[in-house]
mmCIF file of C-alpha atoms and ligand atoms in Angstrom:
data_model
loop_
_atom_site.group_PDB
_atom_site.id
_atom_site.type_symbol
_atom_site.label_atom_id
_atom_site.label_comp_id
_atom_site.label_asym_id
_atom_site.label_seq_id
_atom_site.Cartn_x
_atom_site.Cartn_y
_atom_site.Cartn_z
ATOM 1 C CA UNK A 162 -17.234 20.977 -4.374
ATOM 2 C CA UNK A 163 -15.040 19.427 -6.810
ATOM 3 C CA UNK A 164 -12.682 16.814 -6.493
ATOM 4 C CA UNK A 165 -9.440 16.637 -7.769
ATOM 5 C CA UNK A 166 -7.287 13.251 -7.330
ATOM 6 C CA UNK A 167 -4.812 14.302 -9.563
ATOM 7 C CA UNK A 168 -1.110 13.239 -8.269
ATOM 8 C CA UNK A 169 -2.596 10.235 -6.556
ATOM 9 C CA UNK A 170 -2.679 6.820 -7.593
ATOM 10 C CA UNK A 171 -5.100 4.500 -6.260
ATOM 11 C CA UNK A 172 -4.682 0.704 -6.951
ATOM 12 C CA UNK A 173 -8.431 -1.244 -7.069
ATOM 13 C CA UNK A 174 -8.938 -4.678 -6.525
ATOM 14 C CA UNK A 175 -11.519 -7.110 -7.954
ATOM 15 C CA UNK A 176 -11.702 -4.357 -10.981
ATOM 16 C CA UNK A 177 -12.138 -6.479 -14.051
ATOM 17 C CA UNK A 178 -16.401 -6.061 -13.392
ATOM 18 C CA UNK A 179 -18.966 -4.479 -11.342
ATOM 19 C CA UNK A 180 -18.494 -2.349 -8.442
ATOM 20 C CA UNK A 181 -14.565 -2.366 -9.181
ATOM 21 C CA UNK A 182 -14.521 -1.527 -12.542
ATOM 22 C CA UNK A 183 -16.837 1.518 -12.367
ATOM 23 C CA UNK A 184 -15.118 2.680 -9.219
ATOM 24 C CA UNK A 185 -11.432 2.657 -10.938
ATOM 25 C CA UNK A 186 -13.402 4.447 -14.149
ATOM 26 C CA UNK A 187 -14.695 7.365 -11.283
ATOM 27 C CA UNK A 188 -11.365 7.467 -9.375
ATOM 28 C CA UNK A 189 -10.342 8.054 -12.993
ATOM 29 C CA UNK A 190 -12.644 11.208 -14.270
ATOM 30 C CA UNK A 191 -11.883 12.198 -10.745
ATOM 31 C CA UNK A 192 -7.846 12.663 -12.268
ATOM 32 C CA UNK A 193 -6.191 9.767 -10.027
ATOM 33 C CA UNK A 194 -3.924 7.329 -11.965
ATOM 34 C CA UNK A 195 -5.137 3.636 -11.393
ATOM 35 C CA UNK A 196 -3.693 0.227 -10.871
ATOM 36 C CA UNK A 197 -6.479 -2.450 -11.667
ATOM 37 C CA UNK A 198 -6.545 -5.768 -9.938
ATOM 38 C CA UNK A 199 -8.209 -9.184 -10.645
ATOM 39 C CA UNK A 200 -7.794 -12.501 -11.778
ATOM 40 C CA UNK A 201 -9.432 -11.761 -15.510
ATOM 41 C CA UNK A 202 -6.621 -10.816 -17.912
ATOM 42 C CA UNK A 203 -8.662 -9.425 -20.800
ATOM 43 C CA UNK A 204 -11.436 -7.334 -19.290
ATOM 44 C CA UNK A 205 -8.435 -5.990 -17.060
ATOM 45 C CA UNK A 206 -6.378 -4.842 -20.248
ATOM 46 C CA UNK A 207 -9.397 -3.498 -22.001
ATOM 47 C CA UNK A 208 -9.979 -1.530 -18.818
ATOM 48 C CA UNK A 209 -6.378 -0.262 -18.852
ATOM 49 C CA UNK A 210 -6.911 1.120 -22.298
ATOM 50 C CA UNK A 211 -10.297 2.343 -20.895
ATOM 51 C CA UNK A 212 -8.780 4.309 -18.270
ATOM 52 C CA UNK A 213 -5.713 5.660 -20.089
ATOM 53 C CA UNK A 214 -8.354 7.213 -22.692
ATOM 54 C CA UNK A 215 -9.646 9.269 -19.857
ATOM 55 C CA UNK A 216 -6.308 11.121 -19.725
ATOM 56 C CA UNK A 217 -4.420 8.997 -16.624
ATOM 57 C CA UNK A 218 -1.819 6.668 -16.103
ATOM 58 C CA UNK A 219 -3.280 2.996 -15.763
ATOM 59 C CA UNK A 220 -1.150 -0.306 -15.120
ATOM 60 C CA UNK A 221 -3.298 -3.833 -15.438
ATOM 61 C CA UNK A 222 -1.526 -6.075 -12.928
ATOM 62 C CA UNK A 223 -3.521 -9.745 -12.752
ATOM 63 C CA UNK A 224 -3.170 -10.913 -8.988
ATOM 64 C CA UNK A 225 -5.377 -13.843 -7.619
ATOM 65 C CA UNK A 226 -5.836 -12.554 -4.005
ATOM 66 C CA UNK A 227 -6.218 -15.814 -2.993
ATOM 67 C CA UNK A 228 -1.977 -16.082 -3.188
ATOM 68 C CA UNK A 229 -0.045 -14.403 -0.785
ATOM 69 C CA UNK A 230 3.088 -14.321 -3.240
ATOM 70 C CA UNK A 231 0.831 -13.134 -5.818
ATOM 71 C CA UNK A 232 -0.150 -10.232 -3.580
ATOM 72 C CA UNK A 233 3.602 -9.438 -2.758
ATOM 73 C CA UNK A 234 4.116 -9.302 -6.342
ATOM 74 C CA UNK A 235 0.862 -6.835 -6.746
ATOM 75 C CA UNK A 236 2.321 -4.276 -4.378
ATOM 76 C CA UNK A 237 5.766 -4.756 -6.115
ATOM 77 C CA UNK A 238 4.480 -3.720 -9.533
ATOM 78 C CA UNK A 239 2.621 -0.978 -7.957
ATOM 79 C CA UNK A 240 5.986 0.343 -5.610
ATOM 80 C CA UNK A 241 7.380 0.976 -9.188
ATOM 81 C CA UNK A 242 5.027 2.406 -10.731
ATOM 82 C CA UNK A 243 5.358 4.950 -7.731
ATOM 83 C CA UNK A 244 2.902 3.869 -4.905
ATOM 84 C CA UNK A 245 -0.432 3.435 -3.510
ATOM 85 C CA UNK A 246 -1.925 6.672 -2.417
ATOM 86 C CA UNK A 247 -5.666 4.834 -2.426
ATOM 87 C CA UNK A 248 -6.418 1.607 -1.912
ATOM 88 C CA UNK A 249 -9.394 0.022 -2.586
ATOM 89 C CA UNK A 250 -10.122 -3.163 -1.108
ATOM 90 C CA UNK A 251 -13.478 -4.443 -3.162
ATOM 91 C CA UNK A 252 -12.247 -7.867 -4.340
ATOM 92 C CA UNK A 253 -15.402 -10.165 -3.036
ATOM 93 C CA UNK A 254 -17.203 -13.708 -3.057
ATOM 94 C CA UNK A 255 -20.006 -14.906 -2.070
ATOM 95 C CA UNK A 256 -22.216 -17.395 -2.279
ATOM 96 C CA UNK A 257 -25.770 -18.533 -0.697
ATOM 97 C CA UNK A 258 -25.537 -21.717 1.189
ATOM 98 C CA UNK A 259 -27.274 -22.871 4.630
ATOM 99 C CA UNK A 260 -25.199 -22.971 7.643
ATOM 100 C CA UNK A 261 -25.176 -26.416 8.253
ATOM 101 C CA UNK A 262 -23.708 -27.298 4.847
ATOM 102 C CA UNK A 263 -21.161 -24.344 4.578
ATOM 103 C CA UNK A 264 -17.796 -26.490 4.238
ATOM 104 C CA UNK A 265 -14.930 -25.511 6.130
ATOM 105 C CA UNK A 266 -13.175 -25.222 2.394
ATOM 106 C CA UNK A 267 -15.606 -22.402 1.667
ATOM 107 C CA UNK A 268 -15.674 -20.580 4.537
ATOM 108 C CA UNK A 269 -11.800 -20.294 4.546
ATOM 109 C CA UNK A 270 -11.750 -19.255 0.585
ATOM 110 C CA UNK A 271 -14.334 -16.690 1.433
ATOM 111 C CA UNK A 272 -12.659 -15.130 4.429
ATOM 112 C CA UNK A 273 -9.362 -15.582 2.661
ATOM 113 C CA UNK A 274 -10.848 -13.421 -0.216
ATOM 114 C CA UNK A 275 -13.159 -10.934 1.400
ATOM 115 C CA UNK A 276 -10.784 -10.432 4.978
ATOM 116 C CA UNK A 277 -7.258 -12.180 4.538
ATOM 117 C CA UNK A 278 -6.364 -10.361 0.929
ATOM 118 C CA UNK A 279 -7.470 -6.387 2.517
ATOM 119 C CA UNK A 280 -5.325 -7.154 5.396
ATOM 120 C CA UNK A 281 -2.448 -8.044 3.796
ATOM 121 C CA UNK A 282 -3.037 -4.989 0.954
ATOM 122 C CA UNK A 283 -3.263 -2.764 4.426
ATOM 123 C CA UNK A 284 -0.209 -4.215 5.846
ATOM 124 C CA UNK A 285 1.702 -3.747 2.294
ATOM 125 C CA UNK A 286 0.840 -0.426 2.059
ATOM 126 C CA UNK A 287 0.089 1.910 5.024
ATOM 127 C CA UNK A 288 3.167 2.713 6.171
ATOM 128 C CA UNK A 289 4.269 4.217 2.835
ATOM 129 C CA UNK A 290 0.872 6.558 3.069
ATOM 130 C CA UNK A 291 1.939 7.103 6.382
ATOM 131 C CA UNK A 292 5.426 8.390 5.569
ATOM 132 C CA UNK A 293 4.333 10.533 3.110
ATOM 133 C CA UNK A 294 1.612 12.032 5.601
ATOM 134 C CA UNK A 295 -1.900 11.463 2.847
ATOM 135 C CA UNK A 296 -3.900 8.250 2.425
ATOM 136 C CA UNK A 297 -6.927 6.550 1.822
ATOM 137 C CA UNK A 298 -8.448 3.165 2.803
ATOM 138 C CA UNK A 299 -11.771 1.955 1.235
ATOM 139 C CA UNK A 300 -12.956 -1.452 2.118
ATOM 140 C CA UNK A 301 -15.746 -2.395 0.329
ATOM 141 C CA UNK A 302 -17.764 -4.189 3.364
ATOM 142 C CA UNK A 303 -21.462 -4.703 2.551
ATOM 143 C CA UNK A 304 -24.740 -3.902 4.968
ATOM 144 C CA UNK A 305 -24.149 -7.575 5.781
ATOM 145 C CA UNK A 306 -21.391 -6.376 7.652
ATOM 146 C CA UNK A 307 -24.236 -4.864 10.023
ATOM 147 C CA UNK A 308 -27.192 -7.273 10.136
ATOM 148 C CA UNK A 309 -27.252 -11.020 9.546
ATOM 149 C CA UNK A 310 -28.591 -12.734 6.076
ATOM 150 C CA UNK A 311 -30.332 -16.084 5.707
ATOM 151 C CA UNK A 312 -28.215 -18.654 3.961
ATOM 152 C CA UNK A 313 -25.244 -16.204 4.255
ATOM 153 C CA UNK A 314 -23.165 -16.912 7.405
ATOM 154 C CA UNK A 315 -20.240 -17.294 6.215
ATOM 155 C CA UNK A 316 -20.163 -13.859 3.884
ATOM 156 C CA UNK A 317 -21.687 -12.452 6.970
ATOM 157 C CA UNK A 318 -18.883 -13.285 8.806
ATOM 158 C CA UNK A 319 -16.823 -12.096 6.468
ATOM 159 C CA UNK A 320 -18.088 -8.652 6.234
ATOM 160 C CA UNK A 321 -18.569 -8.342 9.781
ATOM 161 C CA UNK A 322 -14.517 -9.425 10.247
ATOM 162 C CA UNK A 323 -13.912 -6.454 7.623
ATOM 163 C CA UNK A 324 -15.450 -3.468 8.577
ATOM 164 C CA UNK A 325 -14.287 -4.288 12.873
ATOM 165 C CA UNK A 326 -10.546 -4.666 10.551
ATOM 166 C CA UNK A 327 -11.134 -1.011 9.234
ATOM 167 C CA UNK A 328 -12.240 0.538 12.661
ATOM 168 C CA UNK A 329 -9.052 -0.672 14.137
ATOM 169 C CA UNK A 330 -6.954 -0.186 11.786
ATOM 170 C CA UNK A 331 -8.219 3.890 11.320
ATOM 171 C CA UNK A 332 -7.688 4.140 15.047
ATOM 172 C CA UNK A 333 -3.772 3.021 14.963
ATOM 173 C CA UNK A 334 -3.774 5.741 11.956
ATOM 174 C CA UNK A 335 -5.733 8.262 12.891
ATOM 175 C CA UNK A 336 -3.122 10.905 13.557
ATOM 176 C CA UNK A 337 -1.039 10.144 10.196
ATOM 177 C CA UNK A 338 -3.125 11.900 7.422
ATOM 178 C CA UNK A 339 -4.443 8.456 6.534
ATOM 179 C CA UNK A 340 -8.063 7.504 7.069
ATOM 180 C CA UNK A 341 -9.850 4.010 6.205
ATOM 181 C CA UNK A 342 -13.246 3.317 6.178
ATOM 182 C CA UNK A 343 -15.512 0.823 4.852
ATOM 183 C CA UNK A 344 -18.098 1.527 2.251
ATOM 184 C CA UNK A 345 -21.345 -0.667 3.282
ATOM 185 C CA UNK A 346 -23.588 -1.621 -0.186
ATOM 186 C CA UNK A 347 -27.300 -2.975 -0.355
ATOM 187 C CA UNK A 348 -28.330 -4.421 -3.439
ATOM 188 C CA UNK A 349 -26.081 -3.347 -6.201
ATOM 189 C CA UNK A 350 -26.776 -4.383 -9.873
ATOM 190 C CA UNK A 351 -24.121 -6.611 -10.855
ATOM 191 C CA UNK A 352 -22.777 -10.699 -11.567
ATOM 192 C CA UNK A 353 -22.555 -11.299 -7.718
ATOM 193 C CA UNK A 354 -26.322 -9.797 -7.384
ATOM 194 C CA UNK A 355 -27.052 -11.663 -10.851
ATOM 195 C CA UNK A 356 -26.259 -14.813 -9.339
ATOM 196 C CA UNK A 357 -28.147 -14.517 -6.091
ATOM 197 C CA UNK A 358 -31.171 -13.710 -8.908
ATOM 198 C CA UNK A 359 -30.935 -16.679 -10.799
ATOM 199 C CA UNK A 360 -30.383 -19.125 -7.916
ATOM 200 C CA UNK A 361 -33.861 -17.521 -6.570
ATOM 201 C CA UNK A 362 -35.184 -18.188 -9.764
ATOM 202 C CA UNK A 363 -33.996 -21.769 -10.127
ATOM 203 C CA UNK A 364 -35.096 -22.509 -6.407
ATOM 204 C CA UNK A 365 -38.609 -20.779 -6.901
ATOM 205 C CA UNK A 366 -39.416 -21.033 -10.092
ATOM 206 C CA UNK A 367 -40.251 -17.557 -9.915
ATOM 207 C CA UNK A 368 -39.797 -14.961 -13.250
ATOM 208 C CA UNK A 369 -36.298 -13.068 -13.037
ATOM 209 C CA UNK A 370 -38.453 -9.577 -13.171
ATOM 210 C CA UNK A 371 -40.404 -11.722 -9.789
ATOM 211 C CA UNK A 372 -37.001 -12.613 -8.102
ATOM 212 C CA UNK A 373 -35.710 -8.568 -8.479
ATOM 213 C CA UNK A 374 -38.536 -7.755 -6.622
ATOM 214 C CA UNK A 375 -38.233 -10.597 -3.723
ATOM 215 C CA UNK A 376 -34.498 -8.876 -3.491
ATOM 216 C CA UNK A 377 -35.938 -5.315 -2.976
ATOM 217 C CA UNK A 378 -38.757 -5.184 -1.255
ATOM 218 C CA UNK A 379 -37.797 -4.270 2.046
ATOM 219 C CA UNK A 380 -35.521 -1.380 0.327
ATOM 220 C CA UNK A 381 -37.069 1.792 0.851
ATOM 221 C CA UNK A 382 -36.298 2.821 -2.704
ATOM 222 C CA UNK A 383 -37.420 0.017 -3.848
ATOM 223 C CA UNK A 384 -34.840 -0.347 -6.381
ATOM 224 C CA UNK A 385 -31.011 -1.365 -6.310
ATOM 225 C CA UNK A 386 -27.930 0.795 -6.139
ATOM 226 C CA UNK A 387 -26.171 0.923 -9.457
ATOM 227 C CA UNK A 388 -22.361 0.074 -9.157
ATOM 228 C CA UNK A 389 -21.222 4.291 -10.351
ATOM 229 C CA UNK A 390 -23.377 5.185 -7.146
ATOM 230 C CA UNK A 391 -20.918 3.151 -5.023
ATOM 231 C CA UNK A 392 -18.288 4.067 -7.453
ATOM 232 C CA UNK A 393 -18.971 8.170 -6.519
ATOM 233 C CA UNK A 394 -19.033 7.381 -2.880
ATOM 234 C CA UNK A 395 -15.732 5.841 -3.078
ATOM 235 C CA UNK A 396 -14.434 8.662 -4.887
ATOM 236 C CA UNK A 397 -15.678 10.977 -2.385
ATOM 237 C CA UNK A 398 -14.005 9.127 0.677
ATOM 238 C CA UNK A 399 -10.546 9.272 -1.432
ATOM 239 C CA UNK A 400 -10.733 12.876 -1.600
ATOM 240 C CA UNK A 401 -9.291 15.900 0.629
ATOM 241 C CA UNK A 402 -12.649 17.350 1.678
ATOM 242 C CA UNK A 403 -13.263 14.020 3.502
ATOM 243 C CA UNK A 404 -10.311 14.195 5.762
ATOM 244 C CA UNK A 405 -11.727 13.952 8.917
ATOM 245 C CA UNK A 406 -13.836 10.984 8.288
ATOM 246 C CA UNK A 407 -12.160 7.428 9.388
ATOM 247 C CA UNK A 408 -13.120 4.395 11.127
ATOM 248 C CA UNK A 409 -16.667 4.781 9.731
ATOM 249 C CA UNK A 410 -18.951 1.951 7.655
ATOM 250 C CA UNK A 411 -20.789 3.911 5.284
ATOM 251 C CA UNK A 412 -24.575 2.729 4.276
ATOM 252 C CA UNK A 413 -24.837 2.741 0.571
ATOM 253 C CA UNK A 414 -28.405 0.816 0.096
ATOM 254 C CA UNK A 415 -31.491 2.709 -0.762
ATOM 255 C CA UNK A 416 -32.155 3.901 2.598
ATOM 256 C CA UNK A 417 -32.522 1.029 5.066
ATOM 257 C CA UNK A 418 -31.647 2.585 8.410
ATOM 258 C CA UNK A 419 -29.544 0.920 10.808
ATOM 259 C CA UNK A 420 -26.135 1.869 12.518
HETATM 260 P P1 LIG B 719 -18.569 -9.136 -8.885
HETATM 261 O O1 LIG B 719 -19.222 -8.461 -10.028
HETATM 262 O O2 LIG B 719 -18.756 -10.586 -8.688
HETATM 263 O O3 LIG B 719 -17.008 -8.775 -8.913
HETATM 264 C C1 LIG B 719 -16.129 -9.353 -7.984
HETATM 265 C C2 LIG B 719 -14.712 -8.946 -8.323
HETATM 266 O O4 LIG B 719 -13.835 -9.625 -7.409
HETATM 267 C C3 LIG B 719 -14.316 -9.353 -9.729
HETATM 268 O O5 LIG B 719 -13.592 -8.307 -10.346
HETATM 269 C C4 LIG B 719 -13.439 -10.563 -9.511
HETATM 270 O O6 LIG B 719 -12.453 -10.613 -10.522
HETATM 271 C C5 LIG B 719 -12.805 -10.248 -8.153
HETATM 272 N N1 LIG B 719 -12.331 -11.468 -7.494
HETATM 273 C C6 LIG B 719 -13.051 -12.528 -7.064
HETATM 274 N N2 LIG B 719 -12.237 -13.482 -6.578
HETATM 275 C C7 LIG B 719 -10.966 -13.022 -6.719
HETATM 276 C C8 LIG B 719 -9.687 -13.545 -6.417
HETATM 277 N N3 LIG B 719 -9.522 -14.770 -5.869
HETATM 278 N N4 LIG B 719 -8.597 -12.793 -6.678
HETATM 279 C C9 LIG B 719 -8.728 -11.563 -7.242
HETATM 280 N N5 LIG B 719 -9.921 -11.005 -7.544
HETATM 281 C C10 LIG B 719 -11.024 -11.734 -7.296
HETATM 282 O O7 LIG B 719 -19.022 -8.476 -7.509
HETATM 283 P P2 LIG B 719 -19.456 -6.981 -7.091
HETATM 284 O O8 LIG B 719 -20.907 -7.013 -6.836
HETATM 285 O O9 LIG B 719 -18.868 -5.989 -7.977
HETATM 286 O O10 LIG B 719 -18.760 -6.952 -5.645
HETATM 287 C C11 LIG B 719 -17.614 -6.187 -5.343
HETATM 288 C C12 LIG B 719 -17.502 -6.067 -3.842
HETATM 289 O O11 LIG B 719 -18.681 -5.443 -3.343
HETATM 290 C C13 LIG B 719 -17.403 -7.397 -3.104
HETATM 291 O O12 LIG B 719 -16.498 -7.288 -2.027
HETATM 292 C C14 LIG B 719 -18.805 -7.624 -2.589
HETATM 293 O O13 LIG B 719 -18.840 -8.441 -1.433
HETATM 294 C C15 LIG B 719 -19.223 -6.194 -2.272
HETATM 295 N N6 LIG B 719 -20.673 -6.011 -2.228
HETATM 296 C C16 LIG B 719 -21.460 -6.284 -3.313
HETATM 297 C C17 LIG B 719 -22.827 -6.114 -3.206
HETATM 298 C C18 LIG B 719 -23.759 -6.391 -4.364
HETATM 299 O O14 LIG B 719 -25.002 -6.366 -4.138
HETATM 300 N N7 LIG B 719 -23.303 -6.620 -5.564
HETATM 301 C C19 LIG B 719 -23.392 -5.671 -2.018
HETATM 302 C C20 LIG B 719 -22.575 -5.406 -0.929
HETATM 303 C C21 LIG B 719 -21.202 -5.576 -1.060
HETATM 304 P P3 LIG B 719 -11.927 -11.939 -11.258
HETATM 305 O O15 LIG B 719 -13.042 -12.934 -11.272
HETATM 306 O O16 LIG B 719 -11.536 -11.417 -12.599
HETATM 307 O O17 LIG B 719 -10.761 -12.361 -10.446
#
């Protein structure tokens, strides 16, 4: 099986690090041309050069998803530089807090963030894909978007919100050529995981190698997912052969089973 995304252009946000930036490097080597999102000027432009050494066309366009006008103006720049054909929705915050002292502040910025900013993005740019008959959704959920999380209600929430967005939404496009699903992570090795590490650390007193292992132990592997294994699942989802998939949340996590 080999995919070819060549003569699509899929625009990723939250791509200056992490799962992002490897997925926009794999949508690349997969031939799609990319339009990279975040807030982080520099590690966006190094990725443009990045990507346009693998052979594609890339456009850096900083957007703070937080800003509706500056999310207007992200689907602007890409409109000229000819369309979204894939969208990837993987712009994301967290952070570990107990219920009763989530503020209302930060469960609005994380919903805004993790469920407001896709929505819009969707809005912006499925009826073009429609129109022209091919496109792809990918919202990066999380498995917290299937099972609740100590200290994590309001990400929960958030994930939840996301991945009942991308069931509906595939249903009211099923019949166009479009399909969007939601890709669901475990553990994945990067800053957001980083920081849930060195808060256990801080709160425990625990070694960093001891607070890894607190993380995964109820993993089957036993190990986290590495951001290019997310990446290739993306790329897979954005491809022709998996056309009739849509409306699905896809476990990416070492193996924990649940629906
Ligand atoms: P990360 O390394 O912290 O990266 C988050 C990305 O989101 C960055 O590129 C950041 O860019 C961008 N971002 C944050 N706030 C933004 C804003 N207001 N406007 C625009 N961009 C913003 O996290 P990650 O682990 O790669 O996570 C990516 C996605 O995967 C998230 O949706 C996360 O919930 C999901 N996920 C992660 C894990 C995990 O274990 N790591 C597991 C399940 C799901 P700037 O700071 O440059 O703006």
């Amino acid at each position: 099986m080999k995919i070819d995304l060549s003569g699509k252009t899929a625009l990723v946000t939250g791509a200056s690090r992490g799962i992002g930036r490897a997925t926009a490097l794999e949508l690349a080597r997969a031939g799609a041309n990319l339009i990279v999102s975040a807030r982080s000027v520099n590690e966006l432009e190094q990725l443009q050069l990045e990507l346009q050494q693998l052979g594609v066309k890339a456009l850096a366009v900083p957007c703070d998803v937080l800003d509706d006008n500056s999310l207007k103006e992200l689907e602007a720049r890409a409109s000229e530089f000819g369309g979204v054909d894939i969208l990837v929705n993987n712009a994301g915050i967290t952070q570990g807090v107990k219920f009763v002292d989530t503020s209302l502040e930060l469960w609005t910025k994380i919903q805004r963030i993790n469920v407001d900013a896709a929505m819009r993005l969707m809005q912006l740019t499925l009826e073009d894909m429609a129109q022209k008959k091919w496109g792809r959704v990918i919202n990066i959920a999380s498995i917290a978007a299937k099972h609740g999380l100590r200290y994590s209600a309001a990400y929960n929430a958030s994930k939840h919100a996301l991945l009942g967005l991308t069931r509906s939404v595939a249903l009211d496009y099923a019949k166009t050529g479009v399909t969007v699903n939601a890709v669901c992570p475990g553990w994945v090795s990067t800053e957001m995981v980083e920081q849930t590490v060195q808060n256990i650390m801080q709160k425990t007193g625990r070694s960093r190698e001891d607070a890894i292992a607190s993380l995964v132990k109820d993993v089957p592997m036993g190990r986290m997912v590495t951001p290019e294994e997310v990446a290739n699942l993306v790329v897979f989802l954005a491809s022709n052969q998996a056309a009739a998939i849509t409306g699905q949340g896809l476990n990416i996590d070492g193996g924990t089973v649940m629906s």
